[in-house]
Amino acid sequence: MIQYFICSMNSPSTQFVTSRRMGVYEPIHQISMWDESFRSSGNFNASASMILDEDIKLHNQSEDTSHGILGPSSKYDQETTKPTDKVQRRLAQNREAARKSRMRKKAYVQQLETSRLKLVQLEQELDRARQQQGVYIGGGLDSNPLGFSGTINSGVTTFEMEYGQWMEEQNRQICELRTALHACISDVELRFLVDSGMNHYFELFSMKSTAAKADVFYVVSGVWETSAERFFSWIGGFRPSEILKVLQPHLDPLTDQQALDVHNLRQSCQQAEDALSQGMDKLQHTLAETVAAGQLGEGSYVPQMANAMERLEALVSFVTQADHIRRETLQQMSRILTTRQAARGLLALGEYFQRLRALSSLWATRPHEPA
């Protein structure tokens, strides 16, 4: 009986069934080793249960091995799939953020280069305007009986340096606003850019106030601006009511209440501008009379110049009041508009001035017809 069982274990069919049941195909000599072990020991009385035990043990080991490899492996694959998806998403987000950052950097570099070229052209145009109007910064006038050219030149030179830096910063902010509006960032981040742009204009008004105390004629005449900007200039800057008219199409859609508020604000600006312009006309007339006063041929202008200097203090205050109207207009518009509308308004305002400067450069570099 035992021999029959052993022989049946050595049969090919049993080998195949046993191997297939274990899940792996064992070498054929494995079963032969069992037979030789029993024969060498001469223990033919061993019970069949020993062989069955070995077979069951080997089968259990195979199943344990199969479970230990296949089961946990598939479970591990499932567990590692989830983190892999998160990593892929995070990598995709990082790639997109890096792409946007490269685009912003490229646009910023291009804007800086454009600004540099424009600044060179503006400096050349400014030199030509100074020569035409007899304003020479740094050297002063050849003869100055009142002896204040050094102070004037110092204040104006400082303003020109600061204004050049202000222009560079404004170009950067315009580029940043344009990118932010296209990227659809949150209103909180956009509000930060809007407040920064507003404060940047307020810094310009403060700089002009200081420069006006050094040379009010320099500020009012707009020598520091380009030719196209000077064409639209009003008391050393833009006219708020006209700016509202130009920018309003870029603010749509406006609610009925917003449209009414913008309309009322424009009317208020117009009234304040008219009052200030009338004061300027009166001051100009009074100043002209003061300079022209005195006897003909007396050869001394000191009394008239002293009186005229006192009148010029009022002209400085007019520049300050004009910038105050501009400041209040920007603040009121920021209160009327939403954050996104205010950002579009600042972007439109900055691009408007950039286009005026570009127009000035094109006009200055236009080809001249031969005489």
Short mmCIF file of N, CA and C in Angstrom, two decimals, residues 167-319:
data_model
loop_
_atom_site.label_atom_id
_atom_site.label_comp_id
_atom_site.label_asym_id
_atom_site.label_seq_id
_atom_site.Cartn_x
_atom_site.Cartn_y
_atom_site.Cartn_z
N MET A 167 9.42 106.16 -12.57
CA MET A 167 8.99 105.63 -13.86
C MET A 167 9.30 104.15 -13.99
N GLU A 168 10.48 103.75 -13.58
CA GLU A 168 10.84 102.33 -13.64
C GLU A 168 9.91 101.49 -12.77
N GLU A 169 9.62 101.98 -11.58
CA GLU A 169 8.73 101.25 -10.69
C GLU A 169 7.32 101.19 -11.25
N GLN A 170 6.87 102.28 -11.87
CA GLN A 170 5.52 102.26 -12.45
C GLN A 170 5.42 101.25 -13.59
N ASN A 171 6.43 101.19 -14.43
CA ASN A 171 6.43 100.20 -15.51
C ASN A 171 6.39 98.78 -14.96
N ARG A 172 7.10 98.55 -13.87
CA ARG A 172 7.07 97.22 -13.25
C ARG A 172 5.68 96.92 -12.70
N GLN A 173 5.06 97.90 -12.05
CA GLN A 173 3.72 97.68 -11.50
C GLN A 173 2.68 97.45 -12.59
N ILE A 174 2.82 98.17 -13.70
CA ILE A 174 1.90 97.96 -14.82
C ILE A 174 2.01 96.53 -15.35
N CYS A 175 3.23 96.08 -15.50
CA CYS A 175 3.45 94.70 -15.96
C CYS A 175 2.88 93.70 -14.97
N GLU A 176 3.05 93.96 -13.68
CA GLU A 176 2.54 93.06 -12.65
C GLU A 176 1.01 93.06 -12.62
N LEU A 177 0.40 94.22 -12.78
CA LEU A 177 -1.06 94.30 -12.83
C LEU A 177 -1.61 93.55 -14.04
N ARG A 178 -0.98 93.72 -15.18
CA ARG A 178 -1.42 93.05 -16.40
C ARG A 178 -1.35 91.53 -16.23
N THR A 179 -0.27 91.05 -15.67
CA THR A 179 -0.13 89.61 -15.45
C THR A 179 -1.15 89.10 -14.45
N ALA A 180 -1.38 89.87 -13.37
CA ALA A 180 -2.32 89.44 -12.34
C ALA A 180 -3.75 89.37 -12.87
N LEU A 181 -4.15 90.31 -13.71
CA LEU A 181 -5.50 90.29 -14.27
C LEU A 181 -5.69 89.13 -15.22
N HIS A 182 -4.65 88.77 -15.96
CA HIS A 182 -4.76 87.63 -16.87
C HIS A 182 -4.73 86.31 -16.10
N ALA A 183 -4.05 86.30 -14.95
CA ALA A 183 -3.97 85.07 -14.16
C ALA A 183 -5.18 84.86 -13.26
N CYS A 184 -6.04 85.87 -13.15
CA CYS A 184 -7.26 85.76 -12.32
C CYS A 184 -6.91 85.39 -10.88
N ILE A 185 -6.06 86.18 -10.24
CA ILE A 185 -5.70 85.91 -8.85
C ILE A 185 -6.85 86.36 -7.95
N SER A 186 -6.73 86.06 -6.68
CA SER A 186 -7.79 86.39 -5.73
C SER A 186 -7.89 87.90 -5.54
N ASP A 187 -9.05 88.34 -5.04
CA ASP A 187 -9.27 89.77 -4.81
C ASP A 187 -8.36 90.31 -3.71
N VAL A 188 -7.99 89.45 -2.76
CA VAL A 188 -7.10 89.89 -1.69
C VAL A 188 -5.72 90.25 -2.26
N GLU A 189 -5.19 89.39 -3.11
CA GLU A 189 -3.89 89.68 -3.73
C GLU A 189 -4.01 90.88 -4.67
N LEU A 190 -5.13 90.97 -5.38
CA LEU A 190 -5.31 92.07 -6.30
C LEU A 190 -5.45 93.40 -5.57
N ARG A 191 -6.10 93.39 -4.42
CA ARG A 191 -6.23 94.61 -3.62
C ARG A 191 -4.87 95.13 -3.18
N PHE A 192 -3.96 94.21 -2.86
CA PHE A 192 -2.61 94.61 -2.48
C PHE A 192 -1.93 95.35 -3.63
N LEU A 193 -2.09 94.86 -4.86
CA LEU A 193 -1.50 95.53 -6.02
C LEU A 193 -2.15 96.89 -6.26
N VAL A 194 -3.47 96.98 -6.07
CA VAL A 194 -4.17 98.24 -6.26
C VAL A 194 -3.68 99.28 -5.26
N ASP A 195 -3.61 98.90 -3.99
CA ASP A 195 -3.13 99.83 -2.96
C ASP A 195 -1.70 100.27 -3.23
N SER A 196 -0.89 99.33 -3.70
CA SER A 196 0.50 99.68 -4.01
C SER A 196 0.56 100.66 -5.17
N GLY A 197 -0.27 100.48 -6.19
CA GLY A 197 -0.30 101.41 -7.32
C GLY A 197 -0.79 102.79 -6.91
N MET A 198 -1.80 102.83 -6.03
CA MET A 198 -2.30 104.12 -5.55
C MET A 198 -1.22 104.87 -4.77
N ASN A 199 -0.57 104.18 -3.87
CA ASN A 199 0.48 104.82 -3.07
C ASN A 199 1.62 105.31 -3.95
N HIS A 200 1.83 104.61 -5.06
CA HIS A 200 2.91 105.02 -5.97
C HIS A 200 2.59 106.39 -6.58
N TYR A 201 1.36 106.64 -6.94
CA TYR A 201 0.98 107.96 -7.45
C TYR A 201 1.06 109.02 -6.34
N PHE A 202 0.72 108.63 -5.13
CA PHE A 202 0.80 109.59 -4.01
C PHE A 202 2.25 110.00 -3.77
N GLU A 203 3.19 109.08 -3.97
CA GLU A 203 4.60 109.42 -3.84
C GLU A 203 5.01 110.46 -4.88
N LEU A 204 4.47 110.33 -6.10
CA LEU A 204 4.79 111.31 -7.14
C LEU A 204 4.28 112.69 -6.75
N PHE A 205 3.08 112.76 -6.19
CA PHE A 205 2.54 114.06 -5.77
C PHE A 205 3.42 114.70 -4.69
N SER A 206 3.91 113.89 -3.78
CA SER A 206 4.80 114.41 -2.74
C SER A 206 6.12 114.90 -3.34
N MET A 207 6.66 114.16 -4.30
CA MET A 207 7.90 114.57 -4.96
C MET A 207 7.72 115.89 -5.70
N LYS A 208 6.58 116.07 -6.36
CA LYS A 208 6.32 117.30 -7.11
C LYS A 208 6.16 118.49 -6.16
N SER A 209 5.57 118.26 -5.00
CA SER A 209 5.43 119.33 -4.03
C SER A 209 6.79 119.85 -3.58
N THR A 210 7.72 118.93 -3.35
CA THR A 210 9.07 119.33 -2.96
C THR A 210 9.79 120.05 -4.09
N ALA A 211 9.60 119.52 -5.33
CA ALA A 211 10.26 120.16 -6.47
C ALA A 211 9.68 121.54 -6.75
N ALA A 212 8.37 121.72 -6.52
CA ALA A 212 7.74 123.03 -6.75
C ALA A 212 8.31 124.09 -5.82
N LYS A 213 8.68 123.71 -4.61
CA LYS A 213 9.28 124.66 -3.69
C LYS A 213 10.67 125.08 -4.16
N ALA A 214 11.33 124.17 -4.92
CA ALA A 214 12.65 124.51 -5.46
C ALA A 214 12.53 125.34 -6.74
N ASP A 215 11.61 124.96 -7.64
CA ASP A 215 11.41 125.71 -8.89
C ASP A 215 9.99 125.43 -9.37
N VAL A 216 9.06 126.29 -9.02
CA VAL A 216 7.66 126.07 -9.34
C VAL A 216 7.42 126.18 -10.85
N PHE A 217 8.20 127.03 -11.54
CA PHE A 217 8.04 127.14 -12.99
C PHE A 217 8.40 125.83 -13.69
N TYR A 218 9.39 125.16 -13.16
CA TYR A 218 9.82 123.87 -13.73
C TYR A 218 8.68 122.86 -13.67
N VAL A 219 7.99 122.81 -12.53
CA VAL A 219 6.92 121.83 -12.36
C VAL A 219 5.69 122.20 -13.19
N VAL A 220 5.28 123.48 -13.13
CA VAL A 220 4.07 123.90 -13.83
C VAL A 220 4.24 123.79 -15.33
N SER A 221 5.42 124.11 -15.85
CA SER A 221 5.63 124.06 -17.30
C SER A 221 5.69 122.64 -17.83
N GLY A 222 5.90 121.67 -16.96
CA GLY A 222 5.93 120.28 -17.40
C GLY A 222 7.18 119.91 -18.17
N VAL A 223 8.28 120.57 -17.90
CA VAL A 223 9.52 120.24 -18.60
C VAL A 223 9.94 118.79 -18.32
N TRP A 224 9.57 118.29 -17.18
CA TRP A 224 9.95 116.93 -16.80
C TRP A 224 9.10 115.88 -17.51
N GLU A 225 8.06 116.29 -18.23
CA GLU A 225 7.19 115.37 -18.96
C GLU A 225 7.58 115.32 -20.43
N THR A 226 7.02 114.36 -21.14
CA THR A 226 7.25 114.30 -22.58
C THR A 226 6.36 115.33 -23.27
N SER A 227 6.62 115.54 -24.57
CA SER A 227 5.89 116.59 -25.30
C SER A 227 4.39 116.28 -25.37
N ALA A 228 4.02 115.03 -25.58
CA ALA A 228 2.60 114.68 -25.66
C ALA A 228 1.93 114.84 -24.29
N GLU A 229 2.65 114.50 -23.23
CA GLU A 229 2.10 114.69 -21.89
C GLU A 229 1.90 116.17 -21.59
N ARG A 230 2.85 117.00 -22.02
CA ARG A 230 2.71 118.44 -21.78
C ARG A 230 1.52 119.02 -22.54
N PHE A 231 1.18 118.41 -23.67
CA PHE A 231 0.06 118.90 -24.45
C PHE A 231 -1.25 118.77 -23.67
N PHE A 232 -1.36 117.72 -22.84
CA PHE A 232 -2.57 117.51 -22.05
C PHE A 232 -2.39 117.93 -20.59
N SER A 233 -1.27 118.57 -20.29
CA SER A 233 -0.96 118.88 -18.89
C SER A 233 -1.83 120.01 -18.37
N TRP A 234 -2.14 119.91 -17.08
CA TRP A 234 -2.91 120.95 -16.38
C TRP A 234 -2.27 121.18 -15.01
N ILE A 235 -1.64 122.32 -14.84
CA ILE A 235 -0.94 122.68 -13.59
C ILE A 235 0.00 121.56 -13.17
N GLY A 236 0.85 121.15 -14.09
CA GLY A 236 1.89 120.19 -13.76
C GLY A 236 1.42 118.75 -13.64
N GLY A 237 0.38 118.37 -14.35
CA GLY A 237 -0.09 116.98 -14.28
C GLY A 237 -1.34 116.76 -15.11
N PHE A 238 -1.95 115.60 -14.95
CA PHE A 238 -3.14 115.29 -15.73
C PHE A 238 -4.37 115.97 -15.13
N ARG A 239 -5.35 116.22 -15.98
CA ARG A 239 -6.61 116.80 -15.55
C ARG A 239 -7.53 115.67 -15.11
N PRO A 240 -7.93 115.59 -13.84
CA PRO A 240 -8.71 114.44 -13.34
C PRO A 240 -10.01 114.19 -14.09
N SER A 241 -10.76 115.25 -14.43
CA SER A 241 -12.04 115.04 -15.11
C SER A 241 -11.85 114.41 -16.48
N GLU A 242 -10.80 114.79 -17.19
CA GLU A 242 -10.54 114.22 -18.51
C GLU A 242 -10.09 112.77 -18.39
N ILE A 243 -9.32 112.48 -17.36
CA ILE A 243 -8.86 111.10 -17.15
C ILE A 243 -10.05 110.19 -16.87
N LEU A 244 -11.01 110.67 -16.09
CA LEU A 244 -12.21 109.85 -15.83
C LEU A 244 -12.96 109.56 -17.12
N LYS A 245 -13.03 110.54 -17.99
CA LYS A 245 -13.72 110.36 -19.27
C LYS A 245 -13.00 109.35 -20.15
N VAL A 246 -11.68 109.41 -20.16
CA VAL A 246 -10.89 108.50 -20.99
C VAL A 246 -10.93 107.07 -20.46
N LEU A 247 -10.90 106.91 -19.14
CA LEU A 247 -10.79 105.58 -18.54
C LEU A 247 -12.13 104.88 -18.36
N GLN A 248 -13.23 105.59 -18.38
CA GLN A 248 -14.52 104.97 -18.06
C GLN A 248 -14.86 103.77 -18.94
N PRO A 249 -14.58 103.79 -20.26
CA PRO A 249 -14.90 102.59 -21.06
C PRO A 249 -14.17 101.33 -20.59
N HIS A 250 -13.02 101.49 -19.95
CA HIS A 250 -12.28 100.32 -19.47
C HIS A 250 -12.82 99.79 -18.14
N LEU A 251 -13.73 100.52 -17.52
CA LEU A 251 -14.28 100.11 -16.23
C LEU A 251 -15.57 99.33 -16.35
N ASP A 252 -16.20 99.36 -17.52
CA ASP A 252 -17.47 98.65 -17.72
C ASP A 252 -17.26 97.14 -17.57
N PRO A 253 -18.32 96.43 -17.10
CA PRO A 253 -19.66 96.95 -16.81
C PRO A 253 -19.75 97.59 -15.42
N LEU A 254 -20.42 98.73 -15.36
CA LEU A 254 -20.68 99.42 -14.10
C LEU A 254 -22.15 99.26 -13.73
N THR A 255 -22.42 99.15 -12.45
CA THR A 255 -23.80 99.15 -12.00
C THR A 255 -24.38 100.56 -12.15
N ASP A 256 -25.68 100.66 -12.03
CA ASP A 256 -26.32 101.98 -12.14
C ASP A 256 -25.79 102.94 -11.08
N GLN A 257 -25.62 102.41 -9.86
CA GLN A 257 -25.12 103.25 -8.78
C GLN A 257 -23.67 103.67 -9.04
N GLN A 258 -22.86 102.75 -9.54
CA GLN A 258 -21.47 103.09 -9.85
C GLN A 258 -21.39 104.14 -10.96
N ALA A 259 -22.20 103.95 -11.99
CA ALA A 259 -22.19 104.93 -13.08
C ALA A 259 -22.60 106.32 -12.58
N LEU A 260 -23.60 106.36 -11.68
CA LEU A 260 -24.03 107.65 -11.12
C LEU A 260 -22.92 108.26 -10.28
N ASP A 261 -22.24 107.44 -9.46
CA ASP A 261 -21.16 107.95 -8.61
C ASP A 261 -20.00 108.48 -9.46
N VAL A 262 -19.66 107.77 -10.52
CA VAL A 262 -18.58 108.23 -11.40
C VAL A 262 -18.96 109.55 -12.07
N HIS A 263 -20.21 109.66 -12.50
CA HIS A 263 -20.69 110.89 -13.12
C HIS A 263 -20.62 112.07 -12.14
N ASN A 264 -21.07 111.84 -10.91
CA ASN A 264 -21.02 112.91 -9.90
C ASN A 264 -19.58 113.29 -9.57
N LEU A 265 -18.71 112.29 -9.52
CA LEU A 265 -17.30 112.57 -9.22
C LEU A 265 -16.67 113.40 -10.33
N ARG A 266 -17.01 113.08 -11.55
CA ARG A 266 -16.46 113.86 -12.67
C ARG A 266 -16.94 115.30 -12.62
N GLN A 267 -18.20 115.51 -12.29
CA GLN A 267 -18.71 116.88 -12.17
C GLN A 267 -18.02 117.65 -11.05
N SER A 268 -17.80 116.98 -9.92
CA SER A 268 -17.10 117.62 -8.81
C SER A 268 -15.68 117.99 -9.20
N CYS A 269 -15.01 117.09 -9.92
CA CYS A 269 -13.65 117.38 -10.39
C CYS A 269 -13.65 118.58 -11.32
N GLN A 270 -14.63 118.62 -12.21
CA GLN A 270 -14.70 119.73 -13.16
C GLN A 270 -14.87 121.06 -12.45
N GLN A 271 -15.71 121.08 -11.44
CA GLN A 271 -15.93 122.32 -10.69
C GLN A 271 -14.66 122.76 -9.95
N ALA A 272 -13.99 121.79 -9.32
CA ALA A 272 -12.76 122.12 -8.61
C ALA A 272 -11.67 122.58 -9.57
N GLU A 273 -11.58 121.96 -10.74
CA GLU A 273 -10.60 122.36 -11.74
C GLU A 273 -10.88 123.78 -12.25
N ASP A 274 -12.16 124.08 -12.50
CA ASP A 274 -12.51 125.41 -12.98
C ASP A 274 -12.15 126.48 -11.95
N ALA A 275 -12.43 126.20 -10.68
CA ALA A 275 -12.10 127.17 -9.64
C ALA A 275 -10.59 127.38 -9.54
N LEU A 276 -9.84 126.30 -9.64
CA LEU A 276 -8.38 126.41 -9.56
C LEU A 276 -7.81 127.10 -10.79
N SER A 277 -8.39 126.84 -11.95
CA SER A 277 -7.92 127.50 -13.18
C SER A 277 -8.19 129.00 -13.13
N GLN A 278 -9.34 129.39 -12.59
CA GLN A 278 -9.63 130.82 -12.45
C GLN A 278 -8.65 131.48 -11.50
N GLY A 279 -8.31 130.79 -10.43
CA GLY A 279 -7.32 131.33 -9.51
C GLY A 279 -5.96 131.47 -10.16
N MET A 280 -5.59 130.49 -11.01
CA MET A 280 -4.32 130.57 -11.72
C MET A 280 -4.31 131.75 -12.69
N ASP A 281 -5.43 131.96 -13.40
CA ASP A 281 -5.50 133.10 -14.33
C ASP A 281 -5.33 134.42 -13.59
N LYS A 282 -5.99 134.53 -12.45
CA LYS A 282 -5.89 135.76 -11.66
C LYS A 282 -4.47 135.96 -11.13
N LEU A 283 -3.86 134.87 -10.68
CA LEU A 283 -2.50 134.97 -10.19
C LEU A 283 -1.55 135.37 -11.32
N GLN A 284 -1.74 134.80 -12.48
CA GLN A 284 -0.89 135.14 -13.62
C GLN A 284 -1.01 136.62 -13.98
N HIS A 285 -2.24 137.12 -13.96
CA HIS A 285 -2.45 138.54 -14.26
C HIS A 285 -1.79 139.43 -13.20
N THR A 286 -1.95 139.06 -11.92
CA THR A 286 -1.35 139.85 -10.85
C THR A 286 0.17 139.82 -10.92
N LEU A 287 0.72 138.65 -11.22
CA LEU A 287 2.17 138.51 -11.32
C LEU A 287 2.73 139.33 -12.48
N ALA A 288 1.99 139.35 -13.58
CA ALA A 288 2.44 140.15 -14.73
C ALA A 288 2.44 141.63 -14.39
N GLU A 289 1.44 142.08 -13.68
CA GLU A 289 1.39 143.49 -13.28
C GLU A 289 2.51 143.84 -12.32
N THR A 290 2.81 142.92 -11.42
CA THR A 290 3.87 143.17 -10.45
C THR A 290 5.23 143.29 -11.13
N VAL A 291 5.49 142.42 -12.09
CA VAL A 291 6.78 142.46 -12.80
C VAL A 291 6.88 143.72 -13.64
N ALA A 292 5.75 144.15 -14.21
CA ALA A 292 5.77 145.33 -15.09
C ALA A 292 5.74 146.65 -14.34
N ALA A 293 5.53 146.61 -13.02
CA ALA A 293 5.43 147.87 -12.25
C ALA A 293 6.78 148.57 -12.19
N GLY A 294 6.74 149.84 -11.87
CA GLY A 294 7.98 150.62 -11.75
C GLY A 294 8.11 151.64 -12.87
N GLN A 295 9.08 152.55 -12.71
CA GLN A 295 9.33 153.62 -13.67
C GLN A 295 10.22 153.12 -14.80
N LEU A 296 9.95 153.64 -15.98
CA LEU A 296 10.78 153.26 -17.12
C LEU A 296 12.18 153.84 -16.96
N GLY A 297 13.15 153.05 -17.32
CA GLY A 297 14.52 153.51 -17.35
C GLY A 297 15.18 153.64 -16.00
N GLU A 298 14.55 153.14 -14.93
CA GLU A 298 15.19 153.28 -13.61
C GLU A 298 16.34 152.30 -13.43
N GLY A 299 16.35 151.25 -14.22
CA GLY A 299 17.49 150.32 -14.20
C GLY A 299 17.57 149.42 -13.00
N SER A 300 16.64 149.45 -12.10
CA SER A 300 16.66 148.58 -10.92
C SER A 300 15.34 147.81 -10.87
N TYR A 301 15.48 146.44 -10.85
CA TYR A 301 14.29 145.59 -10.84
C TYR A 301 14.10 144.88 -9.51
N VAL A 302 14.95 145.20 -8.54
CA VAL A 302 14.90 144.45 -7.28
C VAL A 302 13.56 144.59 -6.57
N PRO A 303 12.96 145.78 -6.45
CA PRO A 303 11.67 145.87 -5.76
C PRO A 303 10.58 145.04 -6.43
N GLN A 304 10.52 145.11 -7.78
CA GLN A 304 9.51 144.35 -8.49
C GLN A 304 9.72 142.84 -8.33
N MET A 305 11.00 142.42 -8.35
CA MET A 305 11.30 141.00 -8.21
C MET A 305 10.96 140.48 -6.80
N ALA A 306 11.16 141.32 -5.81
CA ALA A 306 10.83 140.92 -4.44
C ALA A 306 9.33 140.71 -4.29
N ASN A 307 8.54 141.64 -4.88
CA ASN A 307 7.09 141.48 -4.82
C ASN A 307 6.62 140.26 -5.61
N ALA A 308 7.27 140.02 -6.76
CA ALA A 308 6.91 138.87 -7.57
C ALA A 308 7.22 137.56 -6.85
N MET A 309 8.32 137.53 -6.10
CA MET A 309 8.67 136.33 -5.34
C MET A 309 7.60 136.00 -4.31
N GLU A 310 7.02 137.01 -3.71
CA GLU A 310 5.96 136.76 -2.74
C GLU A 310 4.73 136.14 -3.43
N ARG A 311 4.45 136.59 -4.66
CA ARG A 311 3.31 136.04 -5.39
C ARG A 311 3.54 134.58 -5.77
N LEU A 312 4.80 134.21 -5.96
CA LEU A 312 5.10 132.84 -6.38
C LEU A 312 4.80 131.81 -5.30
N GLU A 313 4.75 132.24 -4.04
CA GLU A 313 4.35 131.31 -2.98
C GLU A 313 2.94 130.80 -3.22
N ALA A 314 2.07 131.66 -3.75
CA ALA A 314 0.71 131.23 -4.07
C ALA A 314 0.72 130.23 -5.22
N LEU A 315 1.64 130.39 -6.18
CA LEU A 315 1.72 129.45 -7.30
C LEU A 315 2.11 128.05 -6.83
N VAL A 316 2.99 127.97 -5.84
CA VAL A 316 3.35 126.66 -5.26
C VAL A 316 2.13 126.00 -4.65
N SER A 317 1.30 126.78 -3.98
CA SER A 317 0.10 126.21 -3.37
C SER A 317 -0.88 125.72 -4.43
N PHE A 318 -0.91 126.36 -5.60
CA PHE A 318 -1.78 125.90 -6.68
C PHE A 318 -1.36 124.52 -7.17
N VAL A 319 -0.06 124.29 -7.28
CA VAL A 319 0.43 122.97 -7.67
C VAL A 319 0.02 121.92 -6.64
#
